[in-house]
PDB file of C-alpha atoms in Angstrom:
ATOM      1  CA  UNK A   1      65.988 -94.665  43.669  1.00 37.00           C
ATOM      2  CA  UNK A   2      63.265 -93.461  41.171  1.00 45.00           C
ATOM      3  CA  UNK A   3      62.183 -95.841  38.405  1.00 49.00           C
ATOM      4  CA  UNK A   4      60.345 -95.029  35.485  1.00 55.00           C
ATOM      5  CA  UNK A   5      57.229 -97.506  34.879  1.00 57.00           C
ATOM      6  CA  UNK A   6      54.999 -97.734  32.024  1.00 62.00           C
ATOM      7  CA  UNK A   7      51.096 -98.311  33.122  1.00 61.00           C
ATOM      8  CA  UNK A   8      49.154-100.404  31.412  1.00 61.00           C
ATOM      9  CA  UNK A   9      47.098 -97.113  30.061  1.00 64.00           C
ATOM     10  CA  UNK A  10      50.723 -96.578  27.846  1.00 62.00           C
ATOM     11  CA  UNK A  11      51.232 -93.355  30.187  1.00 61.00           C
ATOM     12  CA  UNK A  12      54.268 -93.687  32.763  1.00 60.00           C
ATOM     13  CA  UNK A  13      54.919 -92.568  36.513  1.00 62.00           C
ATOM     14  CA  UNK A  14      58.047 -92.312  38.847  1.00 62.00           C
ATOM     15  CA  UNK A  15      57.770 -94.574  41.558  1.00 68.00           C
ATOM     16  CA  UNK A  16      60.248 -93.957  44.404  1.00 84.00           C
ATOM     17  CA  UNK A  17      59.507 -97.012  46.690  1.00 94.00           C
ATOM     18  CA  UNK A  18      61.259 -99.956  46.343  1.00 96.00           C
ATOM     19  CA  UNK A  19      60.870-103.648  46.033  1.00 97.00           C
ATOM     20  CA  UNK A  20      58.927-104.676  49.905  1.00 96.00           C
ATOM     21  CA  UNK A  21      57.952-101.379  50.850  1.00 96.00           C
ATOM     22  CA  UNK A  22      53.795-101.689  52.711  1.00 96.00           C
ATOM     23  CA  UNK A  23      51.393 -99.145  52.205  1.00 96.00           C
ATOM     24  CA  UNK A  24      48.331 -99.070  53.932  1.00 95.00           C
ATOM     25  CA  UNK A  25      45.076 -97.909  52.037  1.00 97.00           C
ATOM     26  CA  UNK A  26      40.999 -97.909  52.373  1.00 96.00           C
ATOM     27  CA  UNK A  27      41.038 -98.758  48.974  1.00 97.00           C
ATOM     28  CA  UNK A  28      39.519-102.041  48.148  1.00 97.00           C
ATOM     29  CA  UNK A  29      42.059-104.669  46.277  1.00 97.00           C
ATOM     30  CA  UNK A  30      40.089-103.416  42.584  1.00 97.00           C
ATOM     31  CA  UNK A  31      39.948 -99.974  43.038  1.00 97.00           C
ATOM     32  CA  UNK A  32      43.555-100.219  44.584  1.00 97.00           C
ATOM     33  CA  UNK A  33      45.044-101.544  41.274  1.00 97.00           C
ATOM     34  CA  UNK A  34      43.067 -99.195  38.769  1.00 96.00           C
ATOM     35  CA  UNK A  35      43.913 -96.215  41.072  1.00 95.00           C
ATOM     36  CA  UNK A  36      47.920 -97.140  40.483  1.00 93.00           C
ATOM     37  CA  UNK A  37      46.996 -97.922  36.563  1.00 94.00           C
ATOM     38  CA  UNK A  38      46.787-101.575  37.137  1.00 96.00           C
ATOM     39  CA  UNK A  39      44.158-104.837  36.989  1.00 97.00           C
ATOM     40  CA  UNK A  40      43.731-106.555  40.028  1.00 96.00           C
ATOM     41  CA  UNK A  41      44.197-110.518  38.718  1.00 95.00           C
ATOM     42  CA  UNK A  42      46.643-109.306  35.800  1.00 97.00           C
ATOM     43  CA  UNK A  43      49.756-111.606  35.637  1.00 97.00           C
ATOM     44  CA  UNK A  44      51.903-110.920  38.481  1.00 96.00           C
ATOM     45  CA  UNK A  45      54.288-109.248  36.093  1.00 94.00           C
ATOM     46  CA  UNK A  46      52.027-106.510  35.349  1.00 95.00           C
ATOM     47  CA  UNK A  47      51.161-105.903  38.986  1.00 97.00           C
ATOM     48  CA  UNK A  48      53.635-103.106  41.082  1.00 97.00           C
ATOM     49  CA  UNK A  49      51.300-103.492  44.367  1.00 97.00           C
ATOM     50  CA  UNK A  50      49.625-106.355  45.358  1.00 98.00           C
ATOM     51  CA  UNK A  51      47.160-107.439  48.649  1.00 98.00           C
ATOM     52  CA  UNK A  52      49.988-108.071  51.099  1.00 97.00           C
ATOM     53  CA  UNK A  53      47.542-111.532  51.728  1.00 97.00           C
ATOM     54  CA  UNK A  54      50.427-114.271  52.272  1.00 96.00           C
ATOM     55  CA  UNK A  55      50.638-115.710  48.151  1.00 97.00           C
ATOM     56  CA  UNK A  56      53.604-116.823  46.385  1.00 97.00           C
ATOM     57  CA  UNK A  57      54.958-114.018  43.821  1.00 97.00           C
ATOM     58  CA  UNK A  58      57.295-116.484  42.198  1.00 97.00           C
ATOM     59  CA  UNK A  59      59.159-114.428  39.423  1.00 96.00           C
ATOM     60  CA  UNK A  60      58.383-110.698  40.540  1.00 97.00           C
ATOM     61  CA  UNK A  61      61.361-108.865  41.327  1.00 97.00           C
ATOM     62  CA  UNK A  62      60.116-109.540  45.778  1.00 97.00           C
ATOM     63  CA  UNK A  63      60.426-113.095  45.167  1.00 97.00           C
ATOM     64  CA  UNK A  64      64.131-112.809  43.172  1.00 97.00           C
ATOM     65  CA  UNK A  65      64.928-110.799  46.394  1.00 96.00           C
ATOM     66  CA  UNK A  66      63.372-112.895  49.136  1.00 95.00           C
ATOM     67  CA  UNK A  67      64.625-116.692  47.625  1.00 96.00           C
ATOM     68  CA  UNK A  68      61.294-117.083  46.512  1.00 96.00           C
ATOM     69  CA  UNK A  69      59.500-116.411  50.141  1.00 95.00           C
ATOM     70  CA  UNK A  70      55.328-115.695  49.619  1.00 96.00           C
ATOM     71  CA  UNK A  71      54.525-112.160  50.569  1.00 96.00           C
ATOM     72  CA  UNK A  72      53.681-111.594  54.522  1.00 94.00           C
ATOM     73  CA  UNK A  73      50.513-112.089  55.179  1.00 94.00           C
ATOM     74  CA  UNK A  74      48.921-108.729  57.067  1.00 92.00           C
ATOM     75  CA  UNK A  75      45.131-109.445  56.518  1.00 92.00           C
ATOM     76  CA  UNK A  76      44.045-108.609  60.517  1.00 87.00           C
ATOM     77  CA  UNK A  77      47.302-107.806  61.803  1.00 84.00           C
ATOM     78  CA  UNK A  78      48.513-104.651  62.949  1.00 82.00           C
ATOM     79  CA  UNK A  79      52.161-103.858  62.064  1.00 82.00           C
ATOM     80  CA  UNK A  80      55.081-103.197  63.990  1.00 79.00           C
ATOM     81  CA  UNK A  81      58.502-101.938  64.019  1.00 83.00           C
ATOM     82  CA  UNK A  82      61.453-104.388  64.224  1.00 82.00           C
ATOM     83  CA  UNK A  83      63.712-104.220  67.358  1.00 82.00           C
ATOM     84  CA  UNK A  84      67.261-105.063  65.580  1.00 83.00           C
ATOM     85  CA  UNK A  85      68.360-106.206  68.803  1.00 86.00           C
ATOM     86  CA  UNK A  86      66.366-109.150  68.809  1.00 82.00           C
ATOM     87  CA  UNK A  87      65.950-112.041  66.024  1.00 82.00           C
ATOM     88  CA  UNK A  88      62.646-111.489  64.666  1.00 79.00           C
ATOM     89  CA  UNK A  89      62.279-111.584  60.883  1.00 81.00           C
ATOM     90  CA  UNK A  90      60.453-108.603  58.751  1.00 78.00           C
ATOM     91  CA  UNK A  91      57.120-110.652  58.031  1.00 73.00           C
ATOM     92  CA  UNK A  92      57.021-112.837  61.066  1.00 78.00           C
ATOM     93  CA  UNK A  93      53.866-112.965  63.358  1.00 75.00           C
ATOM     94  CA  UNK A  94      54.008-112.397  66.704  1.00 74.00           C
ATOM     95  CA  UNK A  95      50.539-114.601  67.424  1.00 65.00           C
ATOM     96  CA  UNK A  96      50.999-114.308  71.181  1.00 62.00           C
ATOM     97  CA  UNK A  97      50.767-110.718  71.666  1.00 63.00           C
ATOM     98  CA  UNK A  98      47.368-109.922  72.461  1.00 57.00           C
ATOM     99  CA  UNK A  99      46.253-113.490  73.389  1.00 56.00           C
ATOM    100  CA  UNK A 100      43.918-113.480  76.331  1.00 56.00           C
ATOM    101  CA  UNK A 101      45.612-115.608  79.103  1.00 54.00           C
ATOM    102  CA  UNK A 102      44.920-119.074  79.046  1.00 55.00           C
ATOM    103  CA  UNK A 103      47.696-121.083  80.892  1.00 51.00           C
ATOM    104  CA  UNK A 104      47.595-119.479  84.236  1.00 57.00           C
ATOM    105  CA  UNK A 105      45.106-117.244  85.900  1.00 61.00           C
ATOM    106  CA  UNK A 106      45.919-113.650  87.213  1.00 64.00           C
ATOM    107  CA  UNK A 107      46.986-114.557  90.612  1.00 66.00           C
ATOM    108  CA  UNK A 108      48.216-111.823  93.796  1.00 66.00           C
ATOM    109  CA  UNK A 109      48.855-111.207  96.979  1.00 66.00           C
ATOM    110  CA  UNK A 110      47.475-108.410  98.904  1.00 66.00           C
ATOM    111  CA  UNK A 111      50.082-106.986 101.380  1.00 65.00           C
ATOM    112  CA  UNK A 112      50.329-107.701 105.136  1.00 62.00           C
ATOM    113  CA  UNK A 113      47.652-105.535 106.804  1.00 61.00           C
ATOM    114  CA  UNK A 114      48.137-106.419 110.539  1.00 61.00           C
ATOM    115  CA  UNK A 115      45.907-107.543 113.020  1.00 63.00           C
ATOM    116  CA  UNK A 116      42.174-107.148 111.232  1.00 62.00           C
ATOM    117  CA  UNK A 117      38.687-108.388 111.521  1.00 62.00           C
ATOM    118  CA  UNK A 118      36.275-109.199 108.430  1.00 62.00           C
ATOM    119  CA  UNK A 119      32.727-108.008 108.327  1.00 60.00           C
ATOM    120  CA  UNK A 120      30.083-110.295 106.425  1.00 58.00           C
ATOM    121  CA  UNK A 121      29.940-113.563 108.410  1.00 57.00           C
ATOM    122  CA  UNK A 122      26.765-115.221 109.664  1.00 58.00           C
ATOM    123  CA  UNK A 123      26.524-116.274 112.680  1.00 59.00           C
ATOM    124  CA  UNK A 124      23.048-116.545 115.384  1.00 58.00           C
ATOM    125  CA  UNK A 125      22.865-113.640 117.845  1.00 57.00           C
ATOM    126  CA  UNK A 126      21.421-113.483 120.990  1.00 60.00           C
ATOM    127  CA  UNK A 127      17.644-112.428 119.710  1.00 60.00           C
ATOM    128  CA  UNK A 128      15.356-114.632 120.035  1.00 59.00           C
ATOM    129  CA  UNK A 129      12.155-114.640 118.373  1.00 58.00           C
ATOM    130  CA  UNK A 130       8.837-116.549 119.132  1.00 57.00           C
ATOM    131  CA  UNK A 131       7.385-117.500 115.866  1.00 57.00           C
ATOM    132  CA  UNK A 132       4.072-120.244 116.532  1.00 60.00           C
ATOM    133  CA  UNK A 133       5.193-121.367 120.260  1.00 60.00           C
ATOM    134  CA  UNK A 134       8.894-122.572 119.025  1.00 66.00           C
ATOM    135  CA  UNK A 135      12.222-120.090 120.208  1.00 62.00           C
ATOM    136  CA  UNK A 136      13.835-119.365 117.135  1.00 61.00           C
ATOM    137  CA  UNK A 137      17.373-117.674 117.343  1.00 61.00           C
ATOM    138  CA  UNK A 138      18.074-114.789 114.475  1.00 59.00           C
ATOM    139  CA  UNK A 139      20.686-115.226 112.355  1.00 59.00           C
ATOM    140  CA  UNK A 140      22.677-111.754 111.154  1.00 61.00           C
ATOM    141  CA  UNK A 141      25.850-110.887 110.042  1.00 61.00           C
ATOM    142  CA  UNK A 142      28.897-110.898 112.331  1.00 63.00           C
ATOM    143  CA  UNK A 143      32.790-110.095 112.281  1.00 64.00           C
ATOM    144  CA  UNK A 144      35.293-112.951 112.433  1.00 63.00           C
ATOM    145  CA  UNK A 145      37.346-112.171 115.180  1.00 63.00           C
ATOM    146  CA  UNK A 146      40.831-111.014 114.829  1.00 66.00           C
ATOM    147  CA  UNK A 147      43.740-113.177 112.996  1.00 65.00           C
ATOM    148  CA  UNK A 148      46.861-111.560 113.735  1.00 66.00           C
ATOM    149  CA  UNK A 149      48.724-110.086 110.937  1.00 68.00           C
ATOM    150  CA  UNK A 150      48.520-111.927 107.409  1.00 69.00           C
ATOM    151  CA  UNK A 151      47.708-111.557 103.980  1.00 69.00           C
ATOM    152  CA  UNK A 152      45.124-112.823 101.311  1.00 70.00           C
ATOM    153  CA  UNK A 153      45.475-114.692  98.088  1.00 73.00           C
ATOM    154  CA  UNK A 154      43.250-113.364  95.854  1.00 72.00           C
ATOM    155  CA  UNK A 155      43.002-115.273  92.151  1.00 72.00           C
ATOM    156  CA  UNK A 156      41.043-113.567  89.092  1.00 67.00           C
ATOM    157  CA  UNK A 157      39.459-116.382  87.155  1.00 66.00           C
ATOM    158  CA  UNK A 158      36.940-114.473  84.754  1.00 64.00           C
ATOM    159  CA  UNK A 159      35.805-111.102  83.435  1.00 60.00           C
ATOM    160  CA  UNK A 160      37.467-108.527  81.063  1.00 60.00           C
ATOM    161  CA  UNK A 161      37.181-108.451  77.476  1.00 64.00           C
ATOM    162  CA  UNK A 162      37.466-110.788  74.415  1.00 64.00           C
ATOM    163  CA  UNK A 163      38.727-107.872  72.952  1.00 64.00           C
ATOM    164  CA  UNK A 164      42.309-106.555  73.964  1.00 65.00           C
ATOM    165  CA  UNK A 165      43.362-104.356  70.876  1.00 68.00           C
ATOM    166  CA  UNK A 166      42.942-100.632  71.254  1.00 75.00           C
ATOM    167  CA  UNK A 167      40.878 -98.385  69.128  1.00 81.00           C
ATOM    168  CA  UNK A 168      41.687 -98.621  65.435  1.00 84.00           C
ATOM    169  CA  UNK A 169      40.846 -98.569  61.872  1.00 89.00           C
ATOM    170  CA  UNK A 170      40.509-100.964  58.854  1.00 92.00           C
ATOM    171  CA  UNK A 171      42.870-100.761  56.604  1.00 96.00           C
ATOM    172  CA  UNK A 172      44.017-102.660  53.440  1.00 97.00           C
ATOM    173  CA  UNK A 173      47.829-103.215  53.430  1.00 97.00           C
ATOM    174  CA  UNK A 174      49.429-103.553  50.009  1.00 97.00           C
ATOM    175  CA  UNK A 175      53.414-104.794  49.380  1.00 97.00           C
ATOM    176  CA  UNK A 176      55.232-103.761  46.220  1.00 97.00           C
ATOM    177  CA  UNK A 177      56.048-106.444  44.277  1.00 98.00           C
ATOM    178  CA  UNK A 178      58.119-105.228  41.217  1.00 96.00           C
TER     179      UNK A 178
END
């Protein structure tokens, strides 16, 4: 579906995208529109592209196709494909995603390991040591003595990253409009 629009320079381009389509540019939201022939801040009925920033569009072309639903708001989002088999909506954020977990802690179990001993207790050995006419015993470290076969629970509480996304670039998303 090509349509023929008229710039606001008077010249005219083919434009084969159509109404909701996203583009992703390095472009700042200025140079953006005078790169497509454009103002940025010109009525909304002289824009084609806008910042896909979450405003209302009310009568562009998106919002007679939408019911008069703002334009998603991308600014720090990464996008993603739609599964059809499930009910999310084009637009909708997924806030959870990368969250860092809060409600429960990273808890396992490590597997039954059999009869084993532990290395790192203290306990006093037999040394002795005369230190200004008193007997004092040394303390050093021991093994606990053997508990049969069991496991451990072992529970992360801290560490890792604030960060969880991946490698990436900035980008300016832009959403055609009309």
């Amino acid at each position: 579906m090509a349509v023929e629009r008229e710039k606001s320079d008077g010249s005219s381009s083919r434009d084969f995208a159509p109404i909701g389509t996203v583009i992703a540019s390095v472009l700042p939201p200025v140079e953006f529109a005078k790169a497509g022939g454009e103002v940025e801040g010109a009525p909304l009925d002289k824009r084609t592209w806008i910042l896909a920033d979450g405003r209302s569009v009310i009568g562009t072309k998106y919002a007679k196709l939408t019911g008069d639903q703002p334009i998603p708001n991308f600014q720090g989002m990464f996008l993603r494909g739609i599964d059809v088999s499930t009910s999310r909506k084009p637009g909708s954020v997924e806030g959870h995603a990368t969250a860092l977990p809060v409600a429960s802690r990273f808890v396992g179990q490590t597997s039954v390991a059999g009869d084993h001993v532990h290395s790192g207790g203290a306990g006093f050995g037999n040394d002795r040591y005369e230190a200004g006419g008193d007997d004092y015993r040394a303390v050093g470290a021991t093994q606990t003595g053997a508990a049969g076969s069991h496991h451990h629970v072992v529970e992360i509480t801290g560490g890792g990253d604030s960060e969880t996304r991946p490698k990436n670039v900035a980008v300016y998303y832009y959403i055609k409009i009309n």
